[in-house]
């Protein structure tokens, strides 16, 4: 019995140490690690991926966002707002330069978002991969990270509808 309790206690401690201390929501929907968010426009009202980070732990957390990778773009026309707004991003960089502190039970301020204004070549998908992660007071990574992908796909939907001048006649003979 003592061995079982000891093993159970060790499991709970290990689980707690690896538990995520934050949740990320975009447009009132939880963001899940590995999810992609696709847009076919560069209009801010439709292409802004808003997010909120909520501290679900009992201690302050320090958050950053890393630009993991980009495809078919150089990042010059991507806006990342997390505490401050950055117009133009770079692979391998983390934003903000220091970190954002979120108190226990609090949520990050409104206005945090990703927003692309790069049209690319008009056919290729632009891909931005971002990683949310925590750091300690020394800036060393802690906790569990969360990675999402922002996609601009100009071929995703139909933006322009052209009127066709057609006459259709029945081929059924009565």
CSV table of N, CA and C in Angstrom, one decimal:
chain,number,residue,atom,x,y,z
A,1,UNK,N,0.8,-1.2,0.0
A,1,UNK,CA,0.0,0.0,0.0
A,1,UNK,C,0.9,1.3,0.0
A,2,UNK,N,1.9,1.2,0.8
A,2,UNK,CA,2.8,2.4,0.9
A,2,UNK,C,3.5,2.6,-0.5
A,3,UNK,N,3.9,1.5,-1.1
A,3,UNK,CA,4.5,1.7,-2.4
A,3,UNK,C,3.6,2.3,-3.4
A,4,UNK,N,2.3,1.8,-3.4
A,4,UNK,CA,1.3,2.4,-4.3
A,4,UNK,C,1.1,3.9,-4.1
A,5,UNK,N,1.0,4.3,-2.8
A,5,UNK,CA,0.8,5.7,-2.5
A,5,UNK,C,2.1,6.5,-2.9
A,6,UNK,N,3.2,5.9,-2.7
A,6,UNK,CA,4.5,6.6,-3.1
A,6,UNK,C,4.5,6.8,-4.6
A,7,UNK,N,4.2,5.8,-5.4
A,7,UNK,CA,4.2,5.8,-6.8
A,7,UNK,C,3.1,6.8,-7.3
A,8,UNK,N,1.9,6.8,-6.7
A,8,UNK,CA,0.9,7.7,-7.1
A,8,UNK,C,1.3,9.2,-6.8
A,9,UNK,N,1.9,9.4,-5.6
A,9,UNK,CA,2.4,10.8,-5.3
A,9,UNK,C,3.5,11.2,-6.3
A,10,UNK,N,4.4,10.4,-6.7
A,10,UNK,CA,5.4,10.7,-7.6
A,10,UNK,C,4.8,11.1,-9.0
A,11,UNK,N,3.8,10.3,-9.4
A,11,UNK,CA,3.1,10.5,-10.6
A,11,UNK,C,2.4,11.9,-10.6
A,12,UNK,N,1.7,12.2,-9.5
A,12,UNK,CA,1.0,13.5,-9.4
A,12,UNK,C,2.0,14.7,-9.4
A,13,UNK,N,3.2,14.5,-8.8
A,13,UNK,CA,4.2,15.6,-8.8
A,13,UNK,C,4.7,15.8,-10.2
A,14,UNK,N,5.0,14.7,-10.9
A,14,UNK,CA,5.5,14.8,-12.3
A,14,UNK,C,4.5,15.4,-13.2
A,15,UNK,N,3.2,15.0,-13.0
A,15,UNK,CA,2.2,15.5,-13.9
A,15,UNK,C,2.0,17.0,-13.6
A,16,UNK,N,2.0,17.4,-12.4
A,16,UNK,CA,1.9,18.9,-12.0
A,16,UNK,C,3.0,19.7,-12.6
A,17,UNK,N,4.2,19.2,-12.5
A,17,UNK,CA,5.4,19.9,-13.0
A,17,UNK,C,5.3,20.1,-14.5
A,18,UNK,N,4.7,19.2,-15.2
A,18,UNK,CA,4.6,19.3,-16.7
A,18,UNK,C,3.2,19.9,-17.1
A,19,UNK,N,2.4,20.3,-16.2
A,19,UNK,CA,1.1,20.9,-16.6
A,19,UNK,C,1.3,22.2,-17.2
A,20,UNK,N,0.4,22.6,-18.1
A,20,UNK,CA,0.5,23.9,-18.8
A,20,UNK,C,-0.1,24.9,-17.8
A,21,UNK,N,0.5,26.1,-17.7
A,21,UNK,CA,0.1,27.1,-16.8
A,21,UNK,C,-0.7,28.2,-17.5
A,22,UNK,N,-1.1,28.0,-18.7
A,22,UNK,CA,-1.8,29.0,-19.5
A,22,UNK,C,-2.7,28.4,-20.5
A,23,UNK,N,-3.6,29.2,-21.0
A,23,UNK,CA,-4.5,28.8,-22.1
A,23,UNK,C,-4.5,29.9,-23.1
A,24,UNK,N,-4.6,29.6,-24.3
A,24,UNK,CA,-4.6,30.6,-25.4
A,24,UNK,C,-5.9,30.5,-26.1
A,25,UNK,N,-6.6,31.6,-26.2
A,25,UNK,CA,-7.9,31.6,-27.0
A,25,UNK,C,-7.8,32.6,-28.1
A,26,UNK,N,-8.3,32.2,-29.2
A,26,UNK,CA,-8.4,33.1,-30.4
A,26,UNK,C,-9.9,33.2,-30.8
A,27,UNK,N,-10.4,34.4,-30.8
A,27,UNK,CA,-11.8,34.7,-31.1
A,27,UNK,C,-12.7,33.8,-30.3
A,28,UNK,N,-12.5,33.7,-29.0
A,28,UNK,CA,-13.3,32.9,-28.1
A,28,UNK,C,-13.3,31.4,-28.3
A,29,UNK,N,-12.3,30.9,-29.0
A,29,UNK,CA,-12.2,29.5,-29.2
A,29,UNK,C,-10.8,29.1,-28.8
A,30,UNK,N,-10.6,28.1,-27.9
A,30,UNK,CA,-9.3,27.7,-27.4
A,30,UNK,C,-8.4,27.3,-28.6
A,31,UNK,N,-7.2,27.9,-28.6
A,31,UNK,CA,-6.2,27.5,-29.6
A,31,UNK,C,-5.5,26.2,-29.1
A,32,UNK,N,-5.4,25.3,-30.0
A,32,UNK,CA,-4.8,23.9,-29.7
A,32,UNK,C,-3.5,23.8,-30.4
A,33,UNK,N,-2.5,23.2,-29.7
A,33,UNK,CA,-1.2,23.0,-30.2
A,33,UNK,C,-1.3,22.3,-31.6
A,34,UNK,N,-0.6,22.9,-32.6
A,34,UNK,CA,-0.6,22.3,-33.9
A,34,UNK,C,-1.7,22.8,-34.9
A,35,UNK,N,-2.6,23.6,-34.4
A,35,UNK,CA,-3.7,24.0,-35.2
A,35,UNK,C,-3.2,25.1,-36.2
A,36,UNK,N,-3.9,25.1,-37.4
A,36,UNK,CA,-3.7,26.1,-38.4
A,36,UNK,C,-4.9,27.0,-38.6
A,37,UNK,N,-4.6,28.3,-38.9
A,37,UNK,CA,-5.7,29.3,-39.0
A,37,UNK,C,-5.5,29.9,-40.4
A,38,UNK,N,-6.5,29.7,-41.3
A,38,UNK,CA,-6.4,30.1,-42.7
A,38,UNK,C,-7.2,31.3,-43.0
A,39,UNK,N,-6.6,32.2,-43.8
A,39,UNK,CA,-7.3,33.4,-44.3
A,39,UNK,C,-7.1,33.6,-45.8
A,40,UNK,N,-8.1,34.2,-46.5
A,40,UNK,CA,-7.9,34.4,-47.9
A,40,UNK,C,-8.0,35.9,-48.2
A,41,UNK,N,-7.8,36.7,-47.2
A,41,UNK,CA,-7.9,38.2,-47.4
A,41,UNK,C,-6.8,38.8,-46.6
A,42,UNK,N,-6.6,40.1,-46.9
A,42,UNK,CA,-5.6,40.9,-46.1
A,42,UNK,C,-6.4,42.1,-45.5
A,43,UNK,N,-7.7,42.0,-45.5
A,43,UNK,CA,-8.5,43.0,-44.8
A,43,UNK,C,-8.4,42.7,-43.3
A,44,UNK,N,-8.0,43.8,-42.5
A,44,UNK,CA,-7.8,43.6,-41.1
A,44,UNK,C,-8.9,43.0,-40.3
A,45,UNK,N,-10.1,43.4,-40.6
A,45,UNK,CA,-11.3,42.9,-39.9
A,45,UNK,C,-11.5,41.4,-40.1
A,46,UNK,N,-11.1,40.9,-41.2
A,46,UNK,CA,-11.3,39.5,-41.5
A,46,UNK,C,-10.1,38.7,-41.4
A,47,UNK,N,-8.9,39.3,-41.4
A,47,UNK,CA,-7.7,38.5,-41.4
A,47,UNK,C,-6.8,38.6,-40.1
A,48,UNK,N,-7.4,39.3,-39.1
A,48,UNK,CA,-6.7,39.5,-37.9
A,48,UNK,C,-7.0,38.3,-37.0
A,49,UNK,N,-6.0,37.5,-36.6
A,49,UNK,CA,-6.1,36.4,-35.6
A,49,UNK,C,-5.8,36.9,-34.2
A,50,UNK,N,-6.9,37.3,-33.5
A,50,UNK,CA,-6.8,37.8,-32.2
A,50,UNK,C,-6.6,36.6,-31.2
A,51,UNK,N,-5.8,36.9,-30.1
A,51,UNK,CA,-5.6,35.9,-29.1
A,51,UNK,C,-5.5,36.5,-27.7
A,52,UNK,N,-5.9,35.7,-26.7
A,52,UNK,CA,-5.8,36.1,-25.3
A,52,UNK,C,-5.1,34.9,-24.6
A,53,UNK,N,-4.2,35.3,-23.7
A,53,UNK,CA,-3.5,34.3,-22.9
A,53,UNK,C,-4.0,34.4,-21.5
A,54,UNK,N,-4.5,33.3,-20.9
A,54,UNK,CA,-5.0,33.3,-19.5
A,54,UNK,C,-4.1,32.5,-18.7
A,55,UNK,N,-3.7,33.1,-17.5
A,55,UNK,CA,-2.8,32.4,-16.6
A,55,UNK,C,-3.7,31.5,-15.7
A,56,UNK,N,-3.6,30.2,-15.8
A,56,UNK,CA,-4.5,29.3,-15.0
A,56,UNK,C,-3.7,28.7,-13.8
A,57,UNK,N,-2.5,29.3,-13.6
A,57,UNK,CA,-1.7,28.9,-12.4
A,57,UNK,C,-1.9,29.8,-11.2
A,58,UNK,N,-1.2,29.5,-10.2
A,58,UNK,CA,-1.3,30.3,-8.9
A,58,UNK,C,-0.1,31.2,-8.8
A,59,UNK,N,0.7,31.3,-9.8
A,59,UNK,CA,1.9,32.2,-9.8
A,59,UNK,C,1.9,33.0,-11.1
A,60,UNK,N,2.6,34.2,-11.1
A,60,UNK,CA,2.8,34.9,-12.3
A,60,UNK,C,3.5,34.1,-13.4
A,61,UNK,N,3.1,34.3,-14.6
A,61,UNK,CA,3.8,33.6,-15.7
A,61,UNK,C,4.4,34.7,-16.6
A,62,UNK,N,5.4,34.4,-17.3
A,62,UNK,CA,6.1,35.3,-18.2
A,62,UNK,C,6.0,34.7,-19.6
A,63,UNK,N,5.4,35.3,-20.6
A,63,UNK,CA,5.1,34.7,-21.9
A,63,UNK,C,5.8,35.5,-23.0
A,64,UNK,N,6.2,34.7,-24.0
A,64,UNK,CA,6.8,35.2,-25.2
A,64,UNK,C,6.2,34.4,-26.4
A,65,UNK,N,6.4,35.0,-27.6
A,65,UNK,CA,6.0,34.3,-28.8
A,65,UNK,C,7.2,34.3,-29.8
A,66,UNK,N,7.6,33.1,-30.2
A,66,UNK,CA,8.7,33.0,-31.2
A,66,UNK,C,8.2,32.8,-32.6
A,67,UNK,N,8.9,33.4,-33.6
A,67,UNK,CA,8.6,33.1,-35.0
A,67,UNK,C,9.4,31.9,-35.3
A,68,UNK,N,8.8,30.8,-35.5
A,68,UNK,CA,9.5,29.5,-35.8
A,68,UNK,C,9.9,29.4,-37.2
A,69,UNK,N,9.0,29.7,-38.1
A,69,UNK,CA,9.4,29.6,-39.6
A,69,UNK,C,8.4,30.4,-40.4
A,70,UNK,N,8.8,30.6,-41.6
A,70,UNK,CA,7.9,31.3,-42.6
A,70,UNK,C,8.2,30.7,-44.0
A,71,UNK,N,7.1,30.5,-44.8
A,71,UNK,CA,7.3,30.0,-46.1
A,71,UNK,C,6.6,31.0,-47.1
A,72,UNK,N,7.3,31.3,-48.2
A,72,UNK,CA,6.8,32.2,-49.3
A,72,UNK,C,6.6,33.6,-48.9
A,73,UNK,N,7.3,34.0,-47.8
A,73,UNK,CA,7.2,35.4,-47.4
A,73,UNK,C,8.5,35.7,-46.6
A,74,UNK,N,8.8,37.0,-46.5
A,74,UNK,CA,10.0,37.4,-45.6
A,74,UNK,C,9.6,38.0,-44.3
A,75,UNK,N,8.2,38.0,-44.0
A,75,UNK,CA,7.8,38.5,-42.8
A,75,UNK,C,7.6,40.0,-42.6
A,76,UNK,N,8.1,40.8,-43.7
A,76,UNK,CA,8.1,42.2,-43.6
A,76,UNK,C,6.7,42.8,-43.5
A,77,UNK,N,5.7,42.1,-44.0
A,77,UNK,CA,4.3,42.6,-43.9
A,77,UNK,C,3.4,41.9,-43.0
A,78,UNK,N,4.0,41.2,-42.0
A,78,UNK,CA,3.2,40.5,-40.9
A,78,UNK,C,3.3,41.4,-39.7
A,79,UNK,N,2.1,41.6,-39.1
A,79,UNK,CA,2.1,42.4,-37.8
A,79,UNK,C,1.8,41.4,-36.7
A,80,UNK,N,2.7,41.4,-35.6
A,80,UNK,CA,2.5,40.7,-34.4
A,80,UNK,C,2.3,41.6,-33.3
A,81,UNK,N,1.2,41.6,-32.6
A,81,UNK,CA,0.9,42.5,-31.5
A,81,UNK,C,0.8,41.6,-30.2
A,82,UNK,N,1.7,41.8,-29.3
A,82,UNK,CA,1.7,41.1,-28.0
A,82,UNK,C,2.3,42.1,-27.0
A,83,UNK,N,1.5,42.8,-26.3
A,83,UNK,CA,1.8,43.9,-25.5
A,83,UNK,C,2.2,45.1,-26.3
A,84,UNK,N,3.1,45.0,-27.2
A,84,UNK,CA,3.5,46.0,-28.2
A,84,UNK,C,3.2,45.4,-29.6
A,85,UNK,N,3.1,46.3,-30.6
A,85,UNK,CA,2.9,45.8,-32.0
A,85,UNK,C,4.3,45.9,-32.7
A,86,UNK,N,4.5,44.9,-33.5
A,86,UNK,CA,5.8,44.8,-34.3
A,86,UNK,C,5.3,44.6,-35.7
A,87,UNK,N,5.7,45.5,-36.6
A,87,UNK,CA,5.4,45.5,-38.0
A,87,UNK,C,6.7,44.9,-38.7
A,88,UNK,N,6.6,43.7,-39.1
A,88,UNK,CA,7.7,43.0,-39.7
A,88,UNK,C,8.3,42.1,-38.6
A,89,UNK,N,8.4,40.8,-39.0
A,89,UNK,CA,8.9,39.8,-38.0
A,89,UNK,C,10.1,39.0,-38.6
A,90,UNK,N,10.8,38.4,-37.8
A,90,UNK,CA,12.0,37.7,-38.3
A,90,UNK,C,12.0,36.3,-37.7
A,91,UNK,N,12.3,35.3,-38.5
A,91,UNK,CA,12.4,33.9,-38.0
A,91,UNK,C,13.5,33.8,-37.0
A,92,UNK,N,13.2,33.1,-35.9
A,92,UNK,CA,14.1,32.9,-34.8
A,92,UNK,C,14.0,33.9,-33.7
A,93,UNK,N,13.3,35.0,-34.0
A,93,UNK,CA,13.1,36.1,-33.0
A,93,UNK,C,11.9,35.8,-32.1
A,94,UNK,N,12.0,36.3,-30.9
A,94,UNK,CA,10.8,36.2,-29.9
A,94,UNK,C,10.4,37.5,-29.6
A,95,UNK,N,9.1,37.6,-29.4
A,95,UNK,CA,8.4,38.9,-29.1
A,95,UNK,C,7.6,38.8,-27.8
A,96,UNK,N,7.5,39.8,-27.0
A,96,UNK,CA,8.4,41.0,-27.0
A,96,UNK,C,9.8,40.6,-26.6
A,97,UNK,N,10.7,41.6,-26.7
A,97,UNK,CA,12.1,41.4,-26.4
A,97,UNK,C,12.3,40.8,-25.0
A,98,UNK,N,11.5,41.3,-24.0
A,98,UNK,CA,11.7,40.8,-22.6
A,98,UNK,C,10.6,39.7,-22.4
A,99,UNK,N,9.5,40.0,-21.9
A,99,UNK,CA,8.4,39.0,-21.8
A,99,UNK,C,7.2,39.8,-21.3
A,100,UNK,N,6.0,39.2,-21.4
A,100,UNK,CA,4.8,39.7,-20.8
A,100,UNK,C,4.4,39.0,-19.6
A,101,UNK,N,4.2,39.7,-18.5
A,101,UNK,CA,3.8,39.1,-17.2
A,101,UNK,C,2.3,39.1,-17.1
A,102,UNK,N,1.8,37.9,-16.8
A,102,UNK,CA,0.4,37.7,-16.6
A,102,UNK,C,0.2,37.1,-15.2
A,103,UNK,N,-0.6,37.9,-14.3
A,103,UNK,CA,-0.8,37.5,-13.0
A,103,UNK,C,-1.8,36.3,-12.9
A,104,UNK,N,-1.8,35.5,-11.8
A,104,UNK,CA,-2.7,34.4,-11.6
A,104,UNK,C,-4.1,34.8,-11.9
A,105,UNK,N,-4.8,34.0,-12.7
A,105,UNK,CA,-6.2,34.2,-13.0
A,105,UNK,C,-6.5,35.4,-14.0
A,106,UNK,N,-5.4,36.1,-14.4
A,106,UNK,CA,-5.6,37.2,-15.3
A,106,UNK,C,-5.5,36.8,-16.7
A,107,UNK,N,-5.9,37.6,-17.6
A,107,UNK,CA,-5.8,37.4,-19.1
A,107,UNK,C,-5.1,38.6,-19.7
A,108,UNK,N,-4.3,38.3,-20.7
A,108,UNK,CA,-3.6,39.3,-21.4
A,108,UNK,C,-4.5,40.4,-22.0
A,109,UNK,N,-4.0,41.6,-22.2
A,109,UNK,CA,-4.8,42.7,-22.6
A,109,UNK,C,-5.4,42.5,-24.0
A,110,UNK,N,-6.6,43.1,-24.4
A,110,UNK,CA,-7.1,43.0,-25.7
A,110,UNK,C,-6.2,43.7,-26.7
A,111,UNK,N,-6.3,43.3,-28.0
A,111,UNK,CA,-5.5,43.9,-29.0
A,111,UNK,C,-4.3,43.0,-29.5
A,112,UNK,N,-4.1,41.9,-28.8
A,112,UNK,CA,-3.0,41.0,-29.2
A,112,UNK,C,-3.5,40.2,-30.4
A,113,UNK,N,-2.7,40.2,-31.5
A,113,UNK,CA,-3.1,39.5,-32.7
A,113,UNK,C,-1.9,39.3,-33.7
A,114,UNK,N,-2.2,38.5,-34.7
A,114,UNK,CA,-1.4,38.3,-35.8
A,114,UNK,C,-2.2,38.8,-37.0
A,115,UNK,N,-1.5,39.5,-37.9
A,115,UNK,CA,-2.2,40.1,-39.1
A,115,UNK,C,-1.3,40.2,-40.3
A,116,UNK,N,-1.5,39.5,-41.4
A,116,UNK,CA,-0.7,39.5,-42.6
A,116,UNK,C,-1.3,40.5,-43.6
A,117,UNK,N,-0.4,41.3,-44.2
A,117,UNK,CA,-0.8,42.2,-45.3
A,117,UNK,C,0.0,41.9,-46.6
A,118,UNK,N,0.7,40.8,-46.6
A,118,UNK,CA,1.5,40.4,-47.7
A,118,UNK,C,0.6,39.6,-48.7
A,119,UNK,N,0.5,40.0,-49.9
A,119,UNK,CA,-0.3,39.3,-50.9
A,119,UNK,C,0.5,38.2,-51.6
A,120,UNK,N,1.8,38.1,-51.4
A,120,UNK,CA,2.6,37.1,-52.0
A,120,UNK,C,2.5,37.2,-53.5
A,121,UNK,N,2.6,36.1,-54.2
A,121,UNK,CA,2.5,36.1,-55.7
A,121,UNK,C,1.1,35.9,-56.2
A,122,UNK,N,0.2,35.8,-55.3
A,122,UNK,CA,-1.2,35.6,-55.7
A,122,UNK,C,-1.7,34.2,-55.9
A,123,UNK,N,-0.8,33.2,-55.7
A,123,UNK,CA,-1.2,31.8,-55.9
A,123,UNK,C,-0.6,31.0,-54.7
A,124,UNK,N,0.6,31.2,-54.3
A,124,UNK,CA,1.2,30.4,-53.3
A,124,UNK,C,0.7,30.8,-51.9
A,125,UNK,N,0.6,29.8,-51.0
A,125,UNK,CA,0.2,30.0,-49.6
A,125,UNK,C,1.4,30.5,-48.8
A,126,UNK,N,1.1,31.6,-48.1
A,126,UNK,CA,2.1,32.2,-47.1
A,126,UNK,C,1.8,31.5,-45.8
A,127,UNK,N,2.9,31.0,-45.2
A,127,UNK,CA,2.8,30.3,-43.9
A,127,UNK,C,3.7,30.9,-42.9
A,128,UNK,N,3.1,31.2,-41.7
A,128,UNK,CA,3.8,31.7,-40.5
A,128,UNK,C,3.6,30.7,-39.4
A,129,UNK,N,4.7,30.2,-38.8
A,129,UNK,CA,4.5,29.3,-37.6
A,129,UNK,C,5.0,30.1,-36.4
A,130,UNK,N,4.1,30.1,-35.4
A,130,UNK,CA,4.4,30.8,-34.1
A,130,UNK,C,4.4,29.8,-33.0
A,131,UNK,N,5.2,30.1,-32.0
A,131,UNK,CA,5.3,29.3,-30.7
A,131,UNK,C,5.1,30.2,-29.5
A,132,UNK,N,4.1,29.9,-28.7
A,132,UNK,CA,3.9,30.6,-27.4
A,132,UNK,C,4.7,29.8,-26.4
A,133,UNK,N,5.4,30.5,-25.5
A,133,UNK,CA,6.1,29.7,-24.5
A,133,UNK,C,6.4,30.6,-23.3
A,134,UNK,N,6.7,30.0,-22.2
A,134,UNK,CA,6.9,30.7,-20.9
A,134,UNK,C,8.4,30.7,-20.6
A,135,UNK,N,8.8,31.8,-19.9
A,135,UNK,CA,10.2,31.9,-19.4
A,135,UNK,C,10.2,32.2,-17.9
A,136,UNK,N,11.3,31.9,-17.3
A,136,UNK,CA,11.4,32.3,-15.9
A,136,UNK,C,12.0,33.8,-15.8
A,137,UNK,N,12.3,34.2,-14.6
A,137,UNK,CA,12.8,35.6,-14.5
A,137,UNK,C,14.2,35.8,-15.1
A,138,UNK,N,14.9,34.7,-15.4
A,138,UNK,CA,16.2,34.8,-16.1
A,138,UNK,C,16.1,34.7,-17.6
A,139,UNK,N,14.8,34.4,-18.1
A,139,UNK,CA,14.6,34.3,-19.5
A,139,UNK,C,14.7,32.9,-20.0
A,140,UNK,N,15.0,31.9,-19.1
A,140,UNK,CA,15.1,30.5,-19.5
A,140,UNK,C,13.7,29.9,-19.7
A,141,UNK,N,13.5,29.1,-20.7
A,141,UNK,CA,12.2,28.5,-21.0
A,141,UNK,C,11.8,27.6,-19.9
A,142,UNK,N,10.5,27.6,-19.6
A,142,UNK,CA,9.8,26.7,-18.7
A,142,UNK,C,8.5,26.3,-19.2
A,143,UNK,N,7.9,25.2,-18.6
A,143,UNK,CA,6.6,24.8,-19.0
A,143,UNK,C,6.4,24.2,-20.4
A,144,UNK,N,5.2,24.2,-20.8
A,144,UNK,CA,4.8,23.6,-22.1
A,144,UNK,C,4.6,24.7,-23.1
A,145,UNK,N,5.0,24.5,-24.3
A,145,UNK,CA,4.8,25.5,-25.4
A,145,UNK,C,3.6,25.1,-26.2
A,146,UNK,N,3.2,26.0,-27.0
A,146,UNK,CA,2.0,25.8,-27.9
A,146,UNK,C,2.4,26.4,-29.3
A,147,UNK,N,2.2,25.7,-30.3
A,147,UNK,CA,2.6,26.1,-31.7
A,147,UNK,C,1.4,26.2,-32.6
A,148,UNK,N,1.2,27.3,-33.3
A,148,UNK,CA,0.1,27.4,-34.2
A,148,UNK,C,0.7,27.9,-35.6
A,149,UNK,N,-0.1,27.8,-36.6
A,149,UNK,CA,0.3,28.2,-37.9
A,149,UNK,C,-0.8,29.2,-38.5
A,150,UNK,N,-0.3,30.4,-38.9
A,150,UNK,CA,-1.2,31.4,-39.6
A,150,UNK,C,-0.9,31.2,-41.1
A,151,UNK,N,-2.0,31.0,-41.9
A,151,UNK,CA,-1.9,30.8,-43.3
A,151,UNK,C,-2.6,31.9,-44.1
A,152,UNK,N,-2.0,32.4,-45.1
A,152,UNK,CA,-2.7,33.3,-46.0
A,152,UNK,C,-2.7,32.5,-47.3
A,153,UNK,N,-3.9,32.1,-47.8
A,153,UNK,CA,-4.1,31.3,-49.0
A,153,UNK,C,-5.0,32.1,-49.9
A,154,UNK,N,-4.4,32.7,-50.9
A,154,UNK,CA,-5.2,33.5,-51.9
A,154,UNK,C,-6.2,32.7,-52.7
A,155,UNK,N,-6.0,31.4,-52.8
A,155,UNK,CA,-6.9,30.5,-53.5
A,155,UNK,C,-7.9,29.8,-52.6
A,156,UNK,N,-8.0,30.2,-51.4
A,156,UNK,CA,-8.9,29.5,-50.4
A,156,UNK,C,-10.3,29.7,-50.7
A,157,UNK,N,-10.7,30.8,-51.2
A,157,UNK,CA,-12.1,31.1,-51.5
A,157,UNK,C,-12.3,32.0,-52.7
A,158,UNK,N,-13.5,32.2,-53.0
A,158,UNK,CA,-13.8,33.1,-54.1
A,158,UNK,C,-14.1,34.5,-53.6
A,159,UNK,N,-13.3,35.5,-54.0
A,159,UNK,CA,-13.5,36.8,-53.5
A,159,UNK,C,-14.2,37.7,-54.6
A,160,UNK,N,-14.1,37.3,-55.8
A,160,UNK,CA,-14.8,38.1,-56.9
A,160,UNK,C,-15.7,37.2,-57.6
A,161,UNK,N,-16.9,37.7,-57.8
A,161,UNK,CA,-17.9,36.9,-58.6
A,161,UNK,C,-18.2,37.7,-59.9
A,162,UNK,N,-18.0,37.0,-61.0
A,162,UNK,CA,-18.3,37.7,-62.3
A,162,UNK,C,-19.6,37.1,-62.9
A,163,UNK,N,-20.4,38.0,-63.4
A,163,UNK,CA,-21.6,37.7,-64.0
A,163,UNK,C,-21.3,37.0,-65.4
A,164,UNK,N,-21.9,35.9,-65.6
A,164,UNK,CA,-21.7,35.2,-66.9
A,164,UNK,C,-23.0,35.5,-67.7
A,165,UNK,N,-22.8,35.8,-69.0
A,165,UNK,CA,-23.9,36.0,-69.9
A,165,UNK,C,-24.2,34.7,-70.6
A,166,UNK,N,-25.1,33.9,-70.0
A,166,UNK,CA,-25.5,32.6,-70.6
A,166,UNK,C,-26.9,32.5,-70.9
A,167,UNK,N,-27.3,31.7,-71.9
A,167,UNK,CA,-28.7,31.3,-72.2
A,167,UNK,C,-28.7,29.8,-72.1
A,168,UNK,N,-29.6,29.3,-71.3
A,168,UNK,CA,-29.7,27.8,-71.2
A,168,UNK,C,-31.0,27.4,-71.7
A,169,UNK,N,-31.0,26.4,-72.6
A,169,UNK,CA,-32.2,26.0,-73.2
A,169,UNK,C,-32.3,24.5,-72.9
A,170,UNK,N,-33.5,24.1,-72.8
A,170,UNK,CA,-33.8,22.7,-72.5
A,170,UNK,C,-33.5,21.8,-73.7
A,171,UNK,N,-33.0,20.7,-73.6
A,171,UNK,CA,-32.8,19.7,-74.7
A,171,UNK,C,-33.8,18.6,-74.7
A,172,UNK,N,-34.8,18.7,-73.8
A,172,UNK,CA,-35.8,17.7,-73.8
A,172,UNK,C,-36.8,18.0,-74.8
A,173,UNK,N,-37.2,17.0,-75.7
A,173,UNK,CA,-38.2,17.2,-76.7
A,173,UNK,C,-39.5,16.6,-76.2
A,174,UNK,N,-40.5,17.4,-76.3
A,174,UNK,CA,-41.8,16.9,-75.8
A,174,UNK,C,-42.7,16.4,-76.9
